Tab-separated table of C-alpha atoms in Angstrom:
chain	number	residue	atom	x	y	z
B	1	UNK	CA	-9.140	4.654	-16.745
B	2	UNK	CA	-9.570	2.722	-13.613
B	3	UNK	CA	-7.496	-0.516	-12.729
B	4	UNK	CA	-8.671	-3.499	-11.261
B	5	UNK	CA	-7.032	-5.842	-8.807
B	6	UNK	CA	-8.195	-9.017	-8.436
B	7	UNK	CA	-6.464	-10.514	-4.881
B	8	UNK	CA	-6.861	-14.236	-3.576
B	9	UNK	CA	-6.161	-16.368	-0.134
B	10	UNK	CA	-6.085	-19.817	0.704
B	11	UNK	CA	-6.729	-18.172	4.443
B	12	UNK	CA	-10.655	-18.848	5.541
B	13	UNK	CA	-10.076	-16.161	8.327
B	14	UNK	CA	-7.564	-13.716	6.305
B	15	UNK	CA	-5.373	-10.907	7.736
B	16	UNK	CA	-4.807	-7.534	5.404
B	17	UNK	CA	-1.441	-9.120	4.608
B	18	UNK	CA	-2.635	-12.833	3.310
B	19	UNK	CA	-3.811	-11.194	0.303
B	20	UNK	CA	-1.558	-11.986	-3.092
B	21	UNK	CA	-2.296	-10.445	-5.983
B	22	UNK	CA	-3.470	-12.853	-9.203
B	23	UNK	CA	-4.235	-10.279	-12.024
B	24	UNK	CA	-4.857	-6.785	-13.120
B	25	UNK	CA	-6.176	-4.976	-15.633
B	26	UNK	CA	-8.367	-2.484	-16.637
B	27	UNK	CA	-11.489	-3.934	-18.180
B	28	UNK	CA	-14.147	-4.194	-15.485
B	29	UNK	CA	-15.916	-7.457	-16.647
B	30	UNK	CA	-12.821	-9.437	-16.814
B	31	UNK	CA	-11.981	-8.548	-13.173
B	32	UNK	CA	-15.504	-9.605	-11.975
B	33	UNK	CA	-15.337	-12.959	-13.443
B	34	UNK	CA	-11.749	-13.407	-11.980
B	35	UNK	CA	-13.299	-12.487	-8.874
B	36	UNK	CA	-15.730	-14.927	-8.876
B	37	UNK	CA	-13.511	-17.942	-10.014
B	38	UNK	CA	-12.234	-19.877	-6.946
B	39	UNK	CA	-9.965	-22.282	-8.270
B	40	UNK	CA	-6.548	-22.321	-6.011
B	41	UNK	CA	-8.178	-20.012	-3.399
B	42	UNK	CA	-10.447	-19.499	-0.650
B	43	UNK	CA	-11.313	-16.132	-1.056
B	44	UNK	CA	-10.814	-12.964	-3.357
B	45	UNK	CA	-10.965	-9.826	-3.074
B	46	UNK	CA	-11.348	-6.680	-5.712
B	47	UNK	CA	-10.460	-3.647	-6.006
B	48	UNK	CA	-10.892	-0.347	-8.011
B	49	UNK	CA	-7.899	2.125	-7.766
B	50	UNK	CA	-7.289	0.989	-4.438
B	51	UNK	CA	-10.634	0.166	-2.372
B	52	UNK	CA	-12.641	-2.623	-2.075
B	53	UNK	CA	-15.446	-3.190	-3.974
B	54	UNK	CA	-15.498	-6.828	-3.712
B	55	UNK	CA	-14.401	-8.569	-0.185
B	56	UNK	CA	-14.493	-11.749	0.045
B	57	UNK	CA	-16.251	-13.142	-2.888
């Protein structure tokens, strides 16, 4: 089962390490709509076991 990162920055240009993590989990839906949510940050980021699917969302 995969797991799913959902990371967020108040940075508007971010580095690799201005990334904190909010949630995880491993339902796919629930990380997409975290993802999309921007309360508290400028961007987010997820990720599947690791890589990127979404950057910057």
């Amino acid at each position: 089962m995969a797991t799913y990162r959902v990371y967020g920055t108040v940075k508007a240009s971010p580095a690799d390490t201005d990334w904190e993590l909010l949630t995880e989990t491993s339902d796919a839906v629930v990380a997409t709509r975290l993802a999309h949510e921007s309360e508290g940050t400028f961007w987010r980021r997820l990720t599947e076991d690791g890589q990127v699917v979404l950057d910057r969302v």
